[in-house]
Amino acid sequence: PSMAKNTAQAKAAAKAVKKGTKTTGKAKFRPSVHFHRPKTLIKARDGRYARRSAPRLVKMDANRILKNPLATEKAMEALENNNTLTFLVDLKSNKHQIKKAIKDVYDVEVAKVNTLVRPDGQKKALIHLQPDHDAVDIANKIGLI
């Protein structure tokens, strides 16, 4: 029994010497020759301190957007005939901001706003009011008429 056991051990040792004891597993199947880094958990960055102590103020408020109403002959004609107010407005303001500013300041519904930049570099806004609001009443309130 010991002889058979010893021969089996000797054969196993010879095989180990010949082949090696460290055998590798089956190679991983890679469908592409390009390596794509696996998608792992990405946490949102959380800074150590706030970069700004307080949030920025809204610089385009109604008082900055609307400079002053225009009382030219053409503006008065548009006021009476087209239910339209004419204002000089901030050059950087857009139609949405002008519409909101008129609504906030004068509590009227605006149908549409047309804008143009005059040759002197100022922006003029023609504010068409909804038919249920009268532009002449607002002009009286402002002191245009």
Tab-separated table of C-alpha atoms in Angstrom:
chain	number	residue	atom	x	y	z
A	1	PRO	CA	0.000	0.000	0.000
A	2	SER	CA	2.706	2.436	0.829
A	3	MET	CA	4.507	1.643	-2.436
A	4	ALA	CA	1.386	2.403	-4.495
A	5	LYS	CA	0.814	5.543	-2.488
A	6	ASN	CA	4.406	6.628	-3.037
A	7	THR	CA	4.212	5.982	-6.790
A	8	ALA	CA	1.011	7.999	-7.058
A	9	GLN	CA	2.682	10.817	-5.172
A	10	ALA	CA	5.746	10.595	-7.367
A	11	LYS	CA	3.637	10.689	-10.532
A	12	ALA	CA	1.716	13.708	-9.213
A	13	ALA	CA	4.984	15.445	-8.351
A	14	ALA	CA	6.413	14.681	-11.822
A	15	LYS	CA	3.267	16.029	-13.449
A	16	ALA	CA	3.433	19.186	-11.291
A	17	VAL	CA	7.084	19.730	-12.219
A	18	LYS	CA	6.344	19.173	-15.897
A	19	LYS	CA	3.125	21.221	-16.154
A	20	GLY	CA	3.416	23.647	-13.205
A	21	THR	CA	1.110	24.110	-10.280
A	22	LYS	CA	-0.158	27.592	-11.171
A	23	THR	CA	-2.867	27.094	-13.762
A	24	THR	CA	-4.793	29.999	-15.249
A	25	GLY	CA	-8.534	30.058	-15.628
A	26	LYS	CA	-10.371	30.449	-18.872
A	27	ALA	CA	-9.655	33.779	-20.635
A	28	LYS	CA	-12.409	36.373	-20.256
A	29	PHE	CA	-14.512	36.843	-23.379
A	30	ARG	CA	-14.029	40.369	-24.750
A	31	PRO	CA	-16.449	41.205	-27.566
A	32	SER	CA	-14.390	44.215	-28.665
A	33	VAL	CA	-10.705	44.959	-29.012
A	34	HIS	CA	-11.258	48.345	-27.347
A	35	PHE	CA	-11.295	48.675	-23.591
A	36	HIS	CA	-14.208	50.647	-22.126
A	37	ARG	CA	-13.795	51.702	-18.521
A	38	PRO	CA	-16.666	50.251	-16.466
A	39	LYS	CA	-19.332	52.685	-15.347
A	40	THR	CA	-18.968	53.139	-11.606
A	41	LEU	CA	-20.680	55.285	-8.999
A	42	ILE	CA	-20.045	58.983	-9.619
A	43	LYS	CA	-20.971	61.195	-6.697
A	44	ALA	CA	-21.917	64.850	-7.082
A	45	ARG	CA	-19.150	67.221	-6.136
A	46	ASP	CA	-19.631	68.875	-2.797
A	47	GLY	CA	-17.384	71.863	-2.265
A	48	ARG	CA	-15.826	72.685	1.040
A	49	TYR	CA	-17.264	76.205	1.097
A	50	ALA	CA	-19.689	78.374	-0.869
A	51	ARG	CA	-17.963	80.383	-3.595
A	52	ARG	CA	-20.550	83.170	-3.253
A	53	SER	CA	-21.769	84.372	0.133
A	54	ALA	CA	-25.215	85.432	-1.120
A	55	PRO	CA	-27.098	84.768	-4.369
A	56	ARG	CA	-26.812	87.401	-7.062
A	57	LEU	CA	-29.470	90.086	-7.244
A	58	VAL	CA	-31.750	90.322	-10.244
A	59	LYS	CA	-30.341	93.359	-12.015
A	60	MET	CA	-33.150	93.674	-14.569
A	61	ASP	CA	-36.035	94.779	-12.371
A	62	ALA	CA	-39.065	96.734	-13.636
A	63	ASN	CA	-37.552	100.080	-12.646
A	64	ARG	CA	-34.444	99.469	-14.689
A	65	ILE	CA	-36.295	98.045	-17.696
A	66	LEU	CA	-38.817	100.880	-18.099
A	67	LYS	CA	-36.979	104.196	-18.357
A	68	ASN	CA	-39.736	106.622	-19.305
A	69	PRO	CA	-42.851	106.889	-21.483
A	70	LEU	CA	-42.658	108.730	-24.799
A	71	ALA	CA	-45.046	111.605	-25.504
A	72	THR	CA	-44.267	112.306	-29.157
A	73	GLU	CA	-46.990	112.915	-31.744
A	74	LYS	CA	-46.512	109.446	-33.189
A	75	ALA	CA	-46.705	107.893	-29.706
A	76	MET	CA	-49.920	109.803	-28.932
A	77	GLU	CA	-51.444	108.686	-32.225
A	78	ALA	CA	-50.581	105.045	-31.414
A	79	LEU	CA	-51.984	105.531	-27.900
A	80	GLU	CA	-55.386	106.659	-29.186
A	81	ASN	CA	-55.720	104.576	-32.356
A	82	ASN	CA	-53.926	101.305	-31.550
A	83	ASN	CA	-54.342	101.059	-27.745
A	84	THR	CA	-50.533	101.178	-27.521
A	85	LEU	CA	-48.176	102.619	-24.916
A	86	THR	CA	-44.719	103.743	-26.055
A	87	PHE	CA	-41.756	103.563	-23.664
A	88	LEU	CA	-38.028	104.009	-23.780
A	89	VAL	CA	-36.578	100.871	-22.251
A	90	ASP	CA	-33.203	99.485	-21.226
A	91	LEU	CA	-31.137	98.476	-24.237
A	92	LYS	CA	-30.386	95.017	-22.776
A	93	SER	CA	-34.007	94.148	-21.926
A	94	ASN	CA	-35.985	91.767	-24.130
A	95	LYS	CA	-39.676	91.622	-25.046
A	96	HIS	CA	-40.544	89.084	-22.329
A	97	GLN	CA	-38.928	91.256	-19.645
A	98	ILE	CA	-40.695	94.403	-20.941
A	99	LYS	CA	-44.063	92.604	-20.971
A	100	LYS	CA	-43.554	91.389	-17.376
A	101	ALA	CA	-42.417	94.853	-16.200
A	102	ILE	CA	-45.529	96.551	-17.669
A	103	LYS	CA	-47.753	93.910	-16.079
A	104	ASP	CA	-46.068	94.333	-12.677
A	105	VAL	CA	-46.034	98.137	-12.640
A	106	TYR	CA	-49.381	99.005	-14.272
A	107	ASP	CA	-51.457	95.813	-13.687
A	108	VAL	CA	-52.507	95.456	-17.322
A	109	GLU	CA	-52.494	92.549	-19.747
A	110	VAL	CA	-50.144	93.026	-22.699
A	111	ALA	CA	-51.126	91.649	-26.123
A	112	LYS	CA	-47.687	92.044	-27.715
A	113	VAL	CA	-44.517	94.098	-27.600
A	114	ASN	CA	-42.670	95.537	-30.582
A	115	THR	CA	-39.170	96.909	-30.057
A	116	LEU	CA	-36.714	98.930	-32.087
A	117	VAL	CA	-33.383	100.579	-31.443
A	118	ARG	CA	-33.470	104.237	-32.370
A	119	PRO	CA	-30.650	105.948	-34.271
A	120	ASP	CA	-29.586	107.642	-31.018
A	121	GLY	CA	-28.916	104.171	-29.523
A	122	GLN	CA	-31.943	103.959	-27.184
A	123	LYS	CA	-34.460	101.137	-27.343
A	124	LYS	CA	-38.102	102.001	-27.874
A	125	ALA	CA	-40.895	99.578	-27.022
A	126	LEU	CA	-44.417	99.740	-28.443
A	127	ILE	CA	-46.620	97.928	-25.931
A	128	HIS	CA	-49.951	96.794	-27.407
A	129	LEU	CA	-52.499	96.249	-24.630
A	130	GLN	CA	-55.331	93.704	-24.615
A	131	PRO	CA	-58.667	95.163	-25.825
A	132	ASP	CA	-60.180	94.983	-22.302
A	133	HIS	CA	-57.515	97.462	-21.014
A	134	ASP	CA	-57.512	101.065	-22.196
A	135	ALA	CA	-54.110	102.622	-22.929
A	136	VAL	CA	-55.523	106.159	-22.535
A	137	ASP	CA	-56.512	105.420	-18.907
A	138	ILE	CA	-52.984	104.215	-18.124
A	139	ALA	CA	-51.513	107.259	-19.879
A	140	ASN	CA	-53.702	109.473	-17.655
A	141	LYS	CA	-52.525	107.565	-14.588
A	142	ILE	CA	-48.888	108.079	-15.616
A	143	GLY	CA	-49.478	111.759	-16.419
A	144	LEU	CA	-48.820	111.588	-20.143
A	145	ILE	CA	-52.082	113.275	-21.129
